[in-house]
Each structure stands twice: as structure tokens, then as C-alpha cells.
mmCIF file of C-alpha atoms and ligand atoms in Angstrom:
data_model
loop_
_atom_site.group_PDB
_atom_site.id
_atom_site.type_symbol
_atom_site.label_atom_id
_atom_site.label_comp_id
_atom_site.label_asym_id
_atom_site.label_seq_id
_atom_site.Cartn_x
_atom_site.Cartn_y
_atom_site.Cartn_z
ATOM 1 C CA UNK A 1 -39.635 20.357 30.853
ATOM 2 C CA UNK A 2 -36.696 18.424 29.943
ATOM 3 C CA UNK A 3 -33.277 20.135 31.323
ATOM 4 C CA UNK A 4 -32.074 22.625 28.615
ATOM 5 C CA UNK A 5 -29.359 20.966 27.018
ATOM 6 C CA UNK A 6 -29.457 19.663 23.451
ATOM 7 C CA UNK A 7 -27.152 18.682 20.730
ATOM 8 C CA UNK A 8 -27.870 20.168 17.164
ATOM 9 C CA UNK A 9 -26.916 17.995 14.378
ATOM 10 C CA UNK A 10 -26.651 20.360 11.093
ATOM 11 C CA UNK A 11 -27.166 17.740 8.405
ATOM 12 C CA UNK A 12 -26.235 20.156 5.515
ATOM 13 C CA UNK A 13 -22.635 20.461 6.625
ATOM 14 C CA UNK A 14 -22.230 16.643 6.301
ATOM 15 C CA UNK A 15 -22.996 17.610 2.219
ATOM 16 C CA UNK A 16 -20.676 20.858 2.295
ATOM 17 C CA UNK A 17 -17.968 18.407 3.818
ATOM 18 C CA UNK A 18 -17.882 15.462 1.438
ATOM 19 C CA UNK A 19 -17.490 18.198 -1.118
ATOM 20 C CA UNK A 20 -15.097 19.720 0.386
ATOM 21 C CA UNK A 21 -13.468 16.118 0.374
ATOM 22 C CA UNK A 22 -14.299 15.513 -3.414
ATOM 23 C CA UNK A 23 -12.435 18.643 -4.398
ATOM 24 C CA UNK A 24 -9.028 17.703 -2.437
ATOM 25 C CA UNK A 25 -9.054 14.236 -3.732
ATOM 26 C CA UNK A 26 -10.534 14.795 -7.169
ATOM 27 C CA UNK A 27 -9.525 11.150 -8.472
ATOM 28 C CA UNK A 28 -10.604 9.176 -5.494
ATOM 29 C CA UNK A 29 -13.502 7.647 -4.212
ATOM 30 C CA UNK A 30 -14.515 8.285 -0.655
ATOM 31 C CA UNK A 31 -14.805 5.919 1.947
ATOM 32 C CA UNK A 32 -16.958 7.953 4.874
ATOM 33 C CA UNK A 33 -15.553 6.944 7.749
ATOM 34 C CA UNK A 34 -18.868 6.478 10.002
ATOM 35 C CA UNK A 35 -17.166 4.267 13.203
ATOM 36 C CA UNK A 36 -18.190 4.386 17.148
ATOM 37 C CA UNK A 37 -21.639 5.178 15.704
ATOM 38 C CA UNK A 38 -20.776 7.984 13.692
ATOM 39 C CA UNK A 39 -18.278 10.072 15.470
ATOM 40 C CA UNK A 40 -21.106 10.092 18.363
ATOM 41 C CA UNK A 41 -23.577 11.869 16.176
ATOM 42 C CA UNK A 42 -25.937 8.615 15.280
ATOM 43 C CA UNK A 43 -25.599 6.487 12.649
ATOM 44 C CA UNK A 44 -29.273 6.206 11.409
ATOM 45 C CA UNK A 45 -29.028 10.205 11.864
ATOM 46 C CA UNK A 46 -26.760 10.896 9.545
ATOM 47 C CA UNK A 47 -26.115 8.043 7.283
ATOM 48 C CA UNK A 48 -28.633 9.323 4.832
ATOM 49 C CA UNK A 49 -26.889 13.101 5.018
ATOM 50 C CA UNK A 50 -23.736 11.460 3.616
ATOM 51 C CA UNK A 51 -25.652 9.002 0.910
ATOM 52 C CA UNK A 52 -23.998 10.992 -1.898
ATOM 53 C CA UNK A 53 -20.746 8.826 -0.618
ATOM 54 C CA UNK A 54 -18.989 6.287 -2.700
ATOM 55 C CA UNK A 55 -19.020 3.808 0.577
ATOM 56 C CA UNK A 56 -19.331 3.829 4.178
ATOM 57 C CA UNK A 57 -16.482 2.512 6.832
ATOM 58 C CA UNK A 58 -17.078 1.036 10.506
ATOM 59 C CA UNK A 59 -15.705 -1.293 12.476
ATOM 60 C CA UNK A 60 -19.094 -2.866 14.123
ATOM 61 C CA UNK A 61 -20.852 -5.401 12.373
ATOM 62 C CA UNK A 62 -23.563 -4.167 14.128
ATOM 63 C CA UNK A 63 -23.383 -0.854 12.568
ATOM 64 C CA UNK A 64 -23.074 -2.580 9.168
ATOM 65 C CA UNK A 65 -25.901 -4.736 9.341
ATOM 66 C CA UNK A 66 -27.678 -1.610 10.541
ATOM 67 C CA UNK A 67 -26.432 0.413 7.344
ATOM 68 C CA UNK A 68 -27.759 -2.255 5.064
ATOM 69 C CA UNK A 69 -31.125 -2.645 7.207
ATOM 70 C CA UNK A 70 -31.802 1.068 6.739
ATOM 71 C CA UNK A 71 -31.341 0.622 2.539
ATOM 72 C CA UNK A 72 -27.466 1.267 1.988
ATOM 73 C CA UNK A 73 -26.616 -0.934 -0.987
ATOM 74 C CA UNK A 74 -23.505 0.075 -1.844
ATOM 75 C CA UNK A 75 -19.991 -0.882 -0.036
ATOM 76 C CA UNK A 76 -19.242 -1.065 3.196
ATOM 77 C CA UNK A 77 -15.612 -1.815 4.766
ATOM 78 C CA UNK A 78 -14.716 -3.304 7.895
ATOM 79 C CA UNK A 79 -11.916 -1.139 9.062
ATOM 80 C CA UNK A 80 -10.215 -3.769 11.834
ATOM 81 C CA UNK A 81 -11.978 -6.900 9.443
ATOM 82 C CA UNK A 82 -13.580 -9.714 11.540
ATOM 83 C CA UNK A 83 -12.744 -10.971 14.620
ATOM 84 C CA UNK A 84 -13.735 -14.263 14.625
ATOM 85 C CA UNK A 85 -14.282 -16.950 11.511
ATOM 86 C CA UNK A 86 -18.086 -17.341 12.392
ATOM 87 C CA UNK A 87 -18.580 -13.463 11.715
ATOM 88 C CA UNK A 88 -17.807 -14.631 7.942
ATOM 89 C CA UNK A 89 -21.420 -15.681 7.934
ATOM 90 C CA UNK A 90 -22.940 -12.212 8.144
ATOM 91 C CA UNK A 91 -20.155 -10.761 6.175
ATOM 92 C CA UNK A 92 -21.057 -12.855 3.078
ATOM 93 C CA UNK A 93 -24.381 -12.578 3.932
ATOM 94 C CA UNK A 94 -24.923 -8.883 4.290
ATOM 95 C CA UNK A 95 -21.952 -8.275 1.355
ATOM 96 C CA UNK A 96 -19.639 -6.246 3.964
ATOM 97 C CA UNK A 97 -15.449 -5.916 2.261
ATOM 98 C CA UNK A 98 -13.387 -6.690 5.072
ATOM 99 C CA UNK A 99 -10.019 -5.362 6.002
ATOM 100 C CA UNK A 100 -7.437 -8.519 6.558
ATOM 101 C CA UNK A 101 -4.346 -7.753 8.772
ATOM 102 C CA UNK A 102 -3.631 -10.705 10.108
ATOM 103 C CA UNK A 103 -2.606 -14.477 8.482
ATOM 104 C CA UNK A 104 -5.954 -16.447 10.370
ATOM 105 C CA UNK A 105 -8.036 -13.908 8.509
ATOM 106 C CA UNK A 106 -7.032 -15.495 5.226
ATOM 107 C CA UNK A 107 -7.089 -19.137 6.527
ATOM 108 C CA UNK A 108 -10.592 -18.207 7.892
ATOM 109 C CA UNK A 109 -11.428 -17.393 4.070
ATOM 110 C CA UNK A 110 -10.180 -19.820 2.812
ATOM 111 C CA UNK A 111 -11.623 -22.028 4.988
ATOM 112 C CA UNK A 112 -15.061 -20.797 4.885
ATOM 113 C CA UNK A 113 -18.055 -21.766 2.638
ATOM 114 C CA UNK A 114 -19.741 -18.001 0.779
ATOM 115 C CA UNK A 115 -22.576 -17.534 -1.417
ATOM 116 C CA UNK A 116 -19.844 -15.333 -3.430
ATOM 117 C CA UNK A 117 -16.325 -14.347 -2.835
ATOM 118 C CA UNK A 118 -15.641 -10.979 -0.401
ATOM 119 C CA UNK A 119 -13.954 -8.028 -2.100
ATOM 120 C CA UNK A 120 -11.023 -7.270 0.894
ATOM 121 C CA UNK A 121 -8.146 -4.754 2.220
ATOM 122 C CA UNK A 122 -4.976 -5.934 2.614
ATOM 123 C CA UNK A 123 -3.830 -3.974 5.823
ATOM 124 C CA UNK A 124 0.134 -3.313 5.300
ATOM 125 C CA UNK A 125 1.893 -2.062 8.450
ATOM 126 C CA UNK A 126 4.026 1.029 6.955
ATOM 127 C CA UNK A 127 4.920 2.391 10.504
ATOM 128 C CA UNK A 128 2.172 2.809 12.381
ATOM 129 C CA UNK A 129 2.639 -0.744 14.308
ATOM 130 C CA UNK A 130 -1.135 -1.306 15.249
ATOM 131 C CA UNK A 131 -2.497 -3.467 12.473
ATOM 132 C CA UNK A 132 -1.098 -5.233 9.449
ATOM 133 C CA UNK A 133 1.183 -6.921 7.685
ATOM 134 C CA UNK A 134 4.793 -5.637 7.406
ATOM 135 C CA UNK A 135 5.300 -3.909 4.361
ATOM 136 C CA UNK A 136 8.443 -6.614 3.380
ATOM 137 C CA UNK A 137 5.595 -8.998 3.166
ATOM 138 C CA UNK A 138 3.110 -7.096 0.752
ATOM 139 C CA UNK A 139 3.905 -9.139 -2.104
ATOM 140 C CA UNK A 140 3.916 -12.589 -0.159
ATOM 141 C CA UNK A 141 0.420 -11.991 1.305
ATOM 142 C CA UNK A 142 -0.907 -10.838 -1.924
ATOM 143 C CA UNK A 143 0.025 -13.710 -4.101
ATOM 144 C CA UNK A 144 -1.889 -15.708 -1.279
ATOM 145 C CA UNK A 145 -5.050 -13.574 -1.290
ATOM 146 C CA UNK A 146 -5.051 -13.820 -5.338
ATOM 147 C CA UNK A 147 -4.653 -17.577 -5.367
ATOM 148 C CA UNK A 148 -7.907 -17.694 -2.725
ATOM 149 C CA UNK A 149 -11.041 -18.760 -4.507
ATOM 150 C CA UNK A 150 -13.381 -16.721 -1.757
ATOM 151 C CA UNK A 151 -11.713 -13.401 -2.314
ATOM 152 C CA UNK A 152 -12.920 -11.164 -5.464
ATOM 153 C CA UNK A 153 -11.010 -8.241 -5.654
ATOM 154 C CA UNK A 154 -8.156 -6.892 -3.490
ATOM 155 C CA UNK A 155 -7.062 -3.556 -2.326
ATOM 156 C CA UNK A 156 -4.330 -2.429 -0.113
ATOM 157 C CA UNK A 157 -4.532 -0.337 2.447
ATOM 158 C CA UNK A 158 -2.178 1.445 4.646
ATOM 159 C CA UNK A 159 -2.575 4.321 7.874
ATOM 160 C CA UNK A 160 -0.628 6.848 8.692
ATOM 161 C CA UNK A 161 0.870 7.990 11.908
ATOM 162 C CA UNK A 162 1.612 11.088 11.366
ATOM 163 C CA UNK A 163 -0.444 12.794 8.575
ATOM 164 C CA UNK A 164 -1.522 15.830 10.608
ATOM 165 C CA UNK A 165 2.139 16.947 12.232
ATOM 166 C CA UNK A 166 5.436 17.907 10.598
ATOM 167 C CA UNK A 167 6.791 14.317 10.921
ATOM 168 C CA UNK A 168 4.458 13.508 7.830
ATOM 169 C CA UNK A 169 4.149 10.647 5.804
ATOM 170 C CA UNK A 170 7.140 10.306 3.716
ATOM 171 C CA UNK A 171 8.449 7.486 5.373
ATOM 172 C CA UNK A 172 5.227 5.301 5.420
ATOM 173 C CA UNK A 173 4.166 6.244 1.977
ATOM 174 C CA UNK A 174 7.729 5.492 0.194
ATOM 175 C CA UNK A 175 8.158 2.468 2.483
ATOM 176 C CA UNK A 176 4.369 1.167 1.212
ATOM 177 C CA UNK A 177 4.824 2.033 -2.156
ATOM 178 C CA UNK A 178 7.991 0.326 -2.668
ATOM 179 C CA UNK A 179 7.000 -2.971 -1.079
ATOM 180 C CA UNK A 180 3.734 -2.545 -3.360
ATOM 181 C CA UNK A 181 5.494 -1.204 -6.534
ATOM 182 C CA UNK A 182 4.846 -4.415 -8.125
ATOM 183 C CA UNK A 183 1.540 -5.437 -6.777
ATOM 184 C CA UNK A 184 -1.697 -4.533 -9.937
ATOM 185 C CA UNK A 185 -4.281 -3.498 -7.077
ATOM 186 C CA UNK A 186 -6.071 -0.319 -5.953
ATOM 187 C CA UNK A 187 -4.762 2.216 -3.089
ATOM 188 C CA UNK A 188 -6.593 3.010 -0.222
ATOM 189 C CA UNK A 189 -4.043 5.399 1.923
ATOM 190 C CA UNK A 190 -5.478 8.467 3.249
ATOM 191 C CA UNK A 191 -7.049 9.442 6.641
ATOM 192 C CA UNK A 192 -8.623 12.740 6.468
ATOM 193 C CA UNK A 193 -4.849 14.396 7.542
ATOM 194 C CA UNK A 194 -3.738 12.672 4.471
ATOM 195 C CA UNK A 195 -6.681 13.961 2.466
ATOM 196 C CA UNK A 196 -6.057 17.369 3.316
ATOM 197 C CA UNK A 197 -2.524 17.748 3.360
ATOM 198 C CA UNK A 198 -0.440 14.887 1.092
ATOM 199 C CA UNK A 199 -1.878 14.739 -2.166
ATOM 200 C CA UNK A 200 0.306 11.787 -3.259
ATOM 201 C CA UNK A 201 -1.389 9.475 -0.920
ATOM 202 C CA UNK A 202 -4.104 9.650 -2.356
ATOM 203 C CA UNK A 203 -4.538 6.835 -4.316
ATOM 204 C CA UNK A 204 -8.069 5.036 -5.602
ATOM 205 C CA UNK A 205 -10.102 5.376 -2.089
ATOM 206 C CA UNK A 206 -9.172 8.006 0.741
ATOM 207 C CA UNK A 207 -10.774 7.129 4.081
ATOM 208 C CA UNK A 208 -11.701 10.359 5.924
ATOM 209 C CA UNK A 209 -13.166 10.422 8.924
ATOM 210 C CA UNK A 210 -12.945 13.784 11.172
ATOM 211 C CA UNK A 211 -13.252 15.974 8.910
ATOM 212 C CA UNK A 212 -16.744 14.928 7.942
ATOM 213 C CA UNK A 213 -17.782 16.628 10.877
ATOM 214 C CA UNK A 214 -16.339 19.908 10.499
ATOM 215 C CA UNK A 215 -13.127 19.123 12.896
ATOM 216 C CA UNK A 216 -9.575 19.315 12.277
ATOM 217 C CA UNK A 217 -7.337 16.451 11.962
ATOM 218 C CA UNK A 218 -4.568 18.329 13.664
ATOM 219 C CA UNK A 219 -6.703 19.709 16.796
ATOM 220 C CA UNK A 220 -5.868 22.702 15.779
ATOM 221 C CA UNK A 221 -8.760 25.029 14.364
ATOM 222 C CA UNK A 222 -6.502 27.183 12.474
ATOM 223 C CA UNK A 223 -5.717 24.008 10.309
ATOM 224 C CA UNK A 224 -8.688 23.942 8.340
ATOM 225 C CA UNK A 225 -9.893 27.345 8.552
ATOM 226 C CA UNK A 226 -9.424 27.651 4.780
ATOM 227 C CA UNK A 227 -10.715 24.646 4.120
ATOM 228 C CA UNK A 228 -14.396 25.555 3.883
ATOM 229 C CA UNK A 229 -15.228 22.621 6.326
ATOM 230 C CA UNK A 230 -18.260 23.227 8.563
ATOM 231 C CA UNK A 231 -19.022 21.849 11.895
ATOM 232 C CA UNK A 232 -21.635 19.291 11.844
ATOM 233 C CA UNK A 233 -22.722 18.996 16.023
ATOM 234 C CA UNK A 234 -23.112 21.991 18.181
ATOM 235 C CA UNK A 235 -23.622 21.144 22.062
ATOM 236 C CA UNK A 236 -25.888 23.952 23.764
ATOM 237 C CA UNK A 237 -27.621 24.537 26.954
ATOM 238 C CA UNK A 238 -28.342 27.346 29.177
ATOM 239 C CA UNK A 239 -27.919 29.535 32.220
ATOM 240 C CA UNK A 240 -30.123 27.896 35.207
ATOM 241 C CA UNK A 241 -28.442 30.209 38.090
ATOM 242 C CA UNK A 242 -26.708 33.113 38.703
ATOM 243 C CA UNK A 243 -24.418 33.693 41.492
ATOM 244 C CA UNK A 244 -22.224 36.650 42.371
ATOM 245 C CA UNK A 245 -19.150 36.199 44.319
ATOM 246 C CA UNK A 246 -17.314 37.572 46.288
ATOM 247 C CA UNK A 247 -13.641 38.367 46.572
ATOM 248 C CA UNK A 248 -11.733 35.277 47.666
ATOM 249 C CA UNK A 249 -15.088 33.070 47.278
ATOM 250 C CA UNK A 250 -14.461 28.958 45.438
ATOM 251 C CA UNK A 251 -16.509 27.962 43.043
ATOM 252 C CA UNK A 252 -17.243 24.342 42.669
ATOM 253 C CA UNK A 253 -15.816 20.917 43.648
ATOM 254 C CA UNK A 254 -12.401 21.512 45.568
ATOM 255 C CA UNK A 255 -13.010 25.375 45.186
ATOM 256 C CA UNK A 256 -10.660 24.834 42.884
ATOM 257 C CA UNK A 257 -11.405 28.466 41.125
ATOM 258 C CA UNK A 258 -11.271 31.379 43.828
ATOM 259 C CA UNK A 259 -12.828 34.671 42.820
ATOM 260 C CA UNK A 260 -10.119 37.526 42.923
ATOM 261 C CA UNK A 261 -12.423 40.042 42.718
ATOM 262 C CA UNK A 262 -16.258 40.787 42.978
ATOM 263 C CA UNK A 263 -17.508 38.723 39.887
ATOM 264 C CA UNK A 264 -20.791 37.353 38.419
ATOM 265 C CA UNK A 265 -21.158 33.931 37.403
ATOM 266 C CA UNK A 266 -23.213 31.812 35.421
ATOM 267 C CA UNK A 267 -24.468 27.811 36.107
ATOM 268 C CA UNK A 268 -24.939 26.179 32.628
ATOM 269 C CA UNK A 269 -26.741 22.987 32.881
ATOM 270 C CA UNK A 270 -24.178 20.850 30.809
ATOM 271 C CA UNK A 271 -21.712 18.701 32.966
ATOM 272 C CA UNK A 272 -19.711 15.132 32.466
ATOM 273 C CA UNK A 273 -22.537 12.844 32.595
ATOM 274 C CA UNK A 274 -23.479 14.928 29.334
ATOM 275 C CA UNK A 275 -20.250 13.922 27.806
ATOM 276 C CA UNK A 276 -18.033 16.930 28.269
ATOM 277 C CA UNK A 277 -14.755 16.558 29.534
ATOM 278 C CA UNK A 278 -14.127 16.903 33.911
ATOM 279 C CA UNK A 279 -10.607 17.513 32.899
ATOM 280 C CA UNK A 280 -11.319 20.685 30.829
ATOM 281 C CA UNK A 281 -9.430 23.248 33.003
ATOM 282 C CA UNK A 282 -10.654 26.647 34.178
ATOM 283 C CA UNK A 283 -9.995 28.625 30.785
ATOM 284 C CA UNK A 284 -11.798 26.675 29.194
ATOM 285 C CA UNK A 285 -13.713 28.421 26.124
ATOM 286 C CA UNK A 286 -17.591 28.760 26.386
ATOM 287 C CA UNK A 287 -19.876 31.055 24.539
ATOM 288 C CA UNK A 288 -22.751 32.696 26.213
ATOM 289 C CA UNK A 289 -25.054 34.861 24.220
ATOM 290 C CA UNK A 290 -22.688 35.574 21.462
ATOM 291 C CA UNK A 291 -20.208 36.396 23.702
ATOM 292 C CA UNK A 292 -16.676 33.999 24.081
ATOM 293 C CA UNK A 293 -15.609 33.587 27.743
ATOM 294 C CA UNK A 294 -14.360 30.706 30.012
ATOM 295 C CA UNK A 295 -15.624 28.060 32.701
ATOM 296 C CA UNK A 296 -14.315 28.255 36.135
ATOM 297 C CA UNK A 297 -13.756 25.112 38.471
ATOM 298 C CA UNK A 298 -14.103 21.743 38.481
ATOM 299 C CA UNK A 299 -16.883 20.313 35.822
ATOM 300 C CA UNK A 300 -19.277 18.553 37.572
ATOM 301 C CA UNK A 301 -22.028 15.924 36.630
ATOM 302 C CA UNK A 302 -24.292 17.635 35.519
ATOM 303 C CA UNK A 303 -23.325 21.412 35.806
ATOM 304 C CA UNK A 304 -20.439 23.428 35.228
ATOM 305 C CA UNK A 305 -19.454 27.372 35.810
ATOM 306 C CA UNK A 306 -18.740 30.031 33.623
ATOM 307 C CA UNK A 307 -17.685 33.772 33.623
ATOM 308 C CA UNK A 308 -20.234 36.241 33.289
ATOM 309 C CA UNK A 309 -17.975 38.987 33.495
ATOM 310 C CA UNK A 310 -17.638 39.660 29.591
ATOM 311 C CA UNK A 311 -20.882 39.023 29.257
ATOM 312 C CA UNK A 312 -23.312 41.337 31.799
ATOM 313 C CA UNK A 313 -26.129 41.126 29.679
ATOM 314 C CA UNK A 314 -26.509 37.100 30.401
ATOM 315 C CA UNK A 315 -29.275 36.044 32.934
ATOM 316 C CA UNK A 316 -30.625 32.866 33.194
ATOM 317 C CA UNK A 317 -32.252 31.123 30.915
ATOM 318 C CA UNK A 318 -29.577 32.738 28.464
ATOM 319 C CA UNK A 319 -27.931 30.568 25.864
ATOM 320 C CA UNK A 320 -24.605 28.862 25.794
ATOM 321 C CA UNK A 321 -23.118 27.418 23.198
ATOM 322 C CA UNK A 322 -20.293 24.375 24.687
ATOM 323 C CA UNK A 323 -18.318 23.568 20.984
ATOM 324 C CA UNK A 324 -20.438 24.065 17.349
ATOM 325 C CA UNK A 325 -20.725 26.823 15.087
ATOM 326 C CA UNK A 326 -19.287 29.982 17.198
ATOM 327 C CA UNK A 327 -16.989 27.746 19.140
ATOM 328 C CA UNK A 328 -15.125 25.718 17.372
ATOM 329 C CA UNK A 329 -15.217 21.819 18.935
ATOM 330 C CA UNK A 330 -10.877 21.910 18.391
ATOM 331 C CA UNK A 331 -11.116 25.073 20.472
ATOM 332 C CA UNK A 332 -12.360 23.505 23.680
ATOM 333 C CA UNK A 333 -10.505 19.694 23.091
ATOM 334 C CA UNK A 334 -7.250 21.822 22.841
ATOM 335 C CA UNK A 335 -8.536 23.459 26.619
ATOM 336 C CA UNK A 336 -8.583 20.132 27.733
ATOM 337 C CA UNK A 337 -5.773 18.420 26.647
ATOM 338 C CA UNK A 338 -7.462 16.055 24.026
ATOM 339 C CA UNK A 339 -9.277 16.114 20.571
ATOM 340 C CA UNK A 340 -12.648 17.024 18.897
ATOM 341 C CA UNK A 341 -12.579 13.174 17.699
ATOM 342 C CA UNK A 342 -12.687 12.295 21.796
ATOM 343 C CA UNK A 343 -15.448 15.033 22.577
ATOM 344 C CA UNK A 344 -17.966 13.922 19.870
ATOM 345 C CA UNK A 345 -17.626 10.558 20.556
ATOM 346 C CA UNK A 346 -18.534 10.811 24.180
ATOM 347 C CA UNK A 347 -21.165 12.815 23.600
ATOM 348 C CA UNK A 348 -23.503 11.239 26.613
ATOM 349 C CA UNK A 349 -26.891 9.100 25.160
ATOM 350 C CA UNK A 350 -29.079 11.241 27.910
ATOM 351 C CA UNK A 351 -28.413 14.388 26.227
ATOM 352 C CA UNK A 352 -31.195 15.063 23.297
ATOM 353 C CA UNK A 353 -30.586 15.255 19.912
ATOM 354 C CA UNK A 354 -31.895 17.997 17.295
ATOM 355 C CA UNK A 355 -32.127 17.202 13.794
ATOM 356 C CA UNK A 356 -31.452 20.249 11.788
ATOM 357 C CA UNK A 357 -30.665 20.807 8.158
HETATM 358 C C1 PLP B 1 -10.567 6.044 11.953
HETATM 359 C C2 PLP B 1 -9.879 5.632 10.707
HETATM 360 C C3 PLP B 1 -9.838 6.511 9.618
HETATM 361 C C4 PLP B 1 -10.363 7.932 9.686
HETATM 362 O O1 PLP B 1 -9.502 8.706 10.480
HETATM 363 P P1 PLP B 1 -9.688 10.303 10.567
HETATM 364 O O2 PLP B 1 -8.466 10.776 11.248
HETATM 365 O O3 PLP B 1 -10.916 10.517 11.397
HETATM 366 O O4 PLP B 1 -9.849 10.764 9.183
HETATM 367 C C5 PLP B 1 -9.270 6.053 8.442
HETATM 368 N N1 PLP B 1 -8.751 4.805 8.356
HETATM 369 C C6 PLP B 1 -8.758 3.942 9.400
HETATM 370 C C7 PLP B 1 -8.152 2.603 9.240
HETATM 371 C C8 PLP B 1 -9.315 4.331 10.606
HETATM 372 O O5 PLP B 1 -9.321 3.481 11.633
#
């Protein structure tokens, strides 16, 4: 028997959640944002869930040329472009639209010898600082893409910093749209944050990413609670020991949890080489047989502790549920000081993977 932990991939909430999507952004296509091998669920899992999409966006080439090798025909943009002038052979040949942020991007296309010209995304930096052109040069770079015989058509394309807090994204969208005000091409704006919350950013493509998988932008589960989003992974395992304690008994690595009291506790077979985080605190939410309670101590490799004191009926072998359906993924990331984005993504290769729908 392999040890009891599993990841559940619920392929019908990928189809719930580009709806979801459709009705925020009515008017736009959708760009499913499908990078570091889909959010850590699989790639060739889930592609296929998400087929009713308008495109698909990476940043791999490998991950491309794996979208088109499994029968994806339709577009596919590179979110960070190429990254060296030779890639511009696979990109032509596999038909991949590729972001450009940086001048050598366009004297690579110009440059280079394609079958047919590449359809490309002019990356303007509005604010963000991390890729693209300043906005002050939209127009500049533009009329240079146009006069370029290897590039078909052109859209811009902007991020946002701060879609998902109060700052917002005035600045960056009236600083993009005036540089652009002038410029006859198609908008591609929105992150999910942007999707969900600032309408006017919209634009021809929104590029949502999180919130295909049922997480919040924000962190915060409260967020999109209204939303109708569903959560597309749910990490479970079970109970493989019992202990009870004593008063003034450590559990763990460092002790770092002392027992105040008499108190039962639970091993769950789940630990960081599985992909959840040491740094998760005790506190930590964890659901055990439909009840909520909390881990105690330090994570370890490949085990962790939890509180079997709201939950008396739990024995081993019982179930636990680590983030998914009952317990929200933003729940636990906010426990630990990071993100459901970071949690999914590090979900561990060693730890199976169900196929549900
Ligand atoms: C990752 C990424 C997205 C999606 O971001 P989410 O916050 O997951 O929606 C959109 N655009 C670009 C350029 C990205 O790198």
C-alpha cells in the first residue's frame, strides 16, 4: 500500500470557473493562464478540462510544445516571450504568440527567417517595473513592431501590481491607456484580480490565472466567496497514529508545541517533502473527519500533528482533508504567511494524483 496521501483534481470546477470568468468579462476572450505546469495541478491533466478556452498562456516552451503535441490548435502566448533568438525556431514552428518586452526581442524578429509572421504582445511597463517597455515609449515601439515584416498582428499588454488590494489599478490603467490612446490594437490587461474586481481593464483578452483553480487573488477566502468559484485540488491524507499527551509533553521537532493539558493527538501522513509548507505555524487549519481544527509543531518531512481534541471521534486511518473543498487552500496559505498560488505550485511530484470529475 502506497502511504495515504493523495491529491484530488476536480476537473468540473475548471468548467464552473471559466464560466464564472466569461460572465465577469462578458466582452473578452480568455487567455487561461496554465504556467509552472498548471498551477502544480498537471498540464496534460487539465488542459483538456479548460478546452472550452479562447487560448492558453505559459511561459515554458516546453509546456507549449507539449500543449500543441497533445492536439491544442488554437493560441498559445508566451507570457515572458523568448529568451534567446534560436527559440524563434520552435516558436514559428509550433505557431506560439510571444510576449516582447524588451528591444533584442524585436531585432531578433526582425532578424530571423519564419515560415509566417508571429502574432505578438507588446509588454508596456505601467508600474509594475518587472517587464516591459515604459509606457512613454508605447507609441515608439509600436510603430517599429508595425513596420516589421515577421510580425502579423499586435496586441498590448500590461500587469498590474496591485489589482487585488485597495491601492488598485488606477494609476497603471490611466497611465497605459494614455500612452496607448492613439495606438489601433487590441487590450490584453487583466490578471484574474483585475478580472474580478476592475471592469474597465478589461479590454479584448483578460489573462486569469488563480482563479481558475478556485483560489482568491487576494489570499483572502472571503474575497471570492460570492463569486461562485470552486476549488479545483484538494490535498488529503490520513491519521497513521494516535498519541495522547500529557500535560507539559512537546510535540515534534524542537517541541516546539507543549501540551497544556491532557490532550489527544493525531499523526497525518502529509509533511514538506509532500509540498506543504514547514513554515505553517501551530494554528494552522486542518480538517479531520468533517471536523476544522489545527496542527501543532513543527511540520516535518513527511508527517505533521494535529489536534484531536475537537474531534474525539477520529482514530486512525480517519480522513484529513490539508486545503480543498471544506478547507479552503487561502485558509491555510494565510496560516502560513504566503498564498494558495505558492501552495499549489509546490505541490511535491511524489504525492499521487486523483483524477476526478
Ligand atoms: C501569472 C500571470 C497572470 C495570471 O495571474 P493571476 O494572478 O494568477 O491571475 C497574468 N498575466 C501575466 C503576465 C502573468 O505572469
Amino acid at each position: 500500500m502506497p502511504r495515504p496521501i493523495s491529491a484530488t483534481l476536480h476537473l468540473s470546477a475548471f468548467d464552473n470557473n471559466l464560466n464564472v470568468i466569461r460572465n465577469c468579462a462578458p466582452q473578452s476572450k480568455v487567455w487561461s493562464v496554465v504556467k509552472a505546469n498548471a498551477y502544480g495541478h498537471g498540464l496534460s491533466r487539465i488542459w483538456e478540462s479548460l478546452s472550452a478556452t479562447d487560448g492558453f498562456a505559459l511561459l515554458d516552451l516546453n509546456e507549449a510544445i507539449l500543449l500543441r503535441e497533445k492536439g491544442w490548435k488554437g493560441p498559445i502566448l508566451l507570457l515572458e516571450g523568448f529568451f534567446q533568438p534560436q527559440d524563434l525556431t520552435l516558436l514559428d514552428h509550433y505557431r506560439l504568440t510571444t510576449t516582447i518586452h524588451s528591444d533584442w526581442q524585436l531585432e531578433a524578429i526582425q532578424r530571423a527567417r519564419l515560415s509566417a509572421p508571429l502574432n505578438v504582445y507588446l509588454k508596456l511597463n505601467s508600474g509594475m517595473n518587472r517587464l516591459g517597455f515604459p509606457v512613454r515609449q508605447a507609441e515608439t515601439v509600436w510603430q517599429w513592431a508595425k513596420s516589421i515584416a515577421n510580425i502579423d498582428q499586435i496586441t498590448l499588454m500590461t500587469h498590474f501590481a496591485n489589482a487585488d488590494n485597495p491601492t488598485g489599478v488606477a494609476q497603471q490603467f490611466n497611465d497605459v491607456s494614455d500612452a496607448s490612446a492613439n495606438i489601433p490594437a487590441p487590450r490584453s490587461f487583466a490578471n484574474s484580480a483585475a478580472t474580478l474586481w476592475h471592469s474597465q481593464t478589461h479590454g479584448d483578452w483578460v489573462r486569469p490565472g488563480i482563479i481558475l483553480y478556485g483560489a482568491s487573488p487576494s489570499g483572502r477566502t472571503a474575497d471570492i466567496a460570492d463569486t461562485g468559484l470552486q476549488p479545483t485540488m484538494s490535498l488529503c491524507s490520513e491519521i497513521i497514529a494516535v498519541q495522547d499527551l500529557s500535560k507539559g509533553h512537546g510535540v515534534g521537532y524542537g517541541s516546539r508545541y507543549q501540551a497544556s493539558d491532557a490532550q489527544r493527538i493525531g499523526v497525518v501522513a502529509c509533511g514538506y517533502a509532500d509540498g506543504y509548507p514547514r513554515h505553517a505555524p501551530t494554528g494552522t487549519p486542518a480538517w479531520v473527519e468533517g471536523v476544522l481544527t489545527r496542527t501543532l509543531g513543527t511540520i516535518s518531512m513527511d508527517m505533521m500533528m494535529v489536534d484531536l481534541t475537537p474531534c474525539p471521534q477520529a482514530v486512525t486511518g480517519s480522513k484529513v482533508e490539508l486545503w480543498g473543498r471544506n478547507l479552503p487552500i487561502d485558509d491555510v496559505a494565510a496560516a502560513a504567511g504566503t498564498v494558495g498560488y505558492e501552495l499549489m505550485c509546490a505541490l511535491a511530484t511524489r504525492v499521487p494524483v486523483k483524477i476526478e470529475n
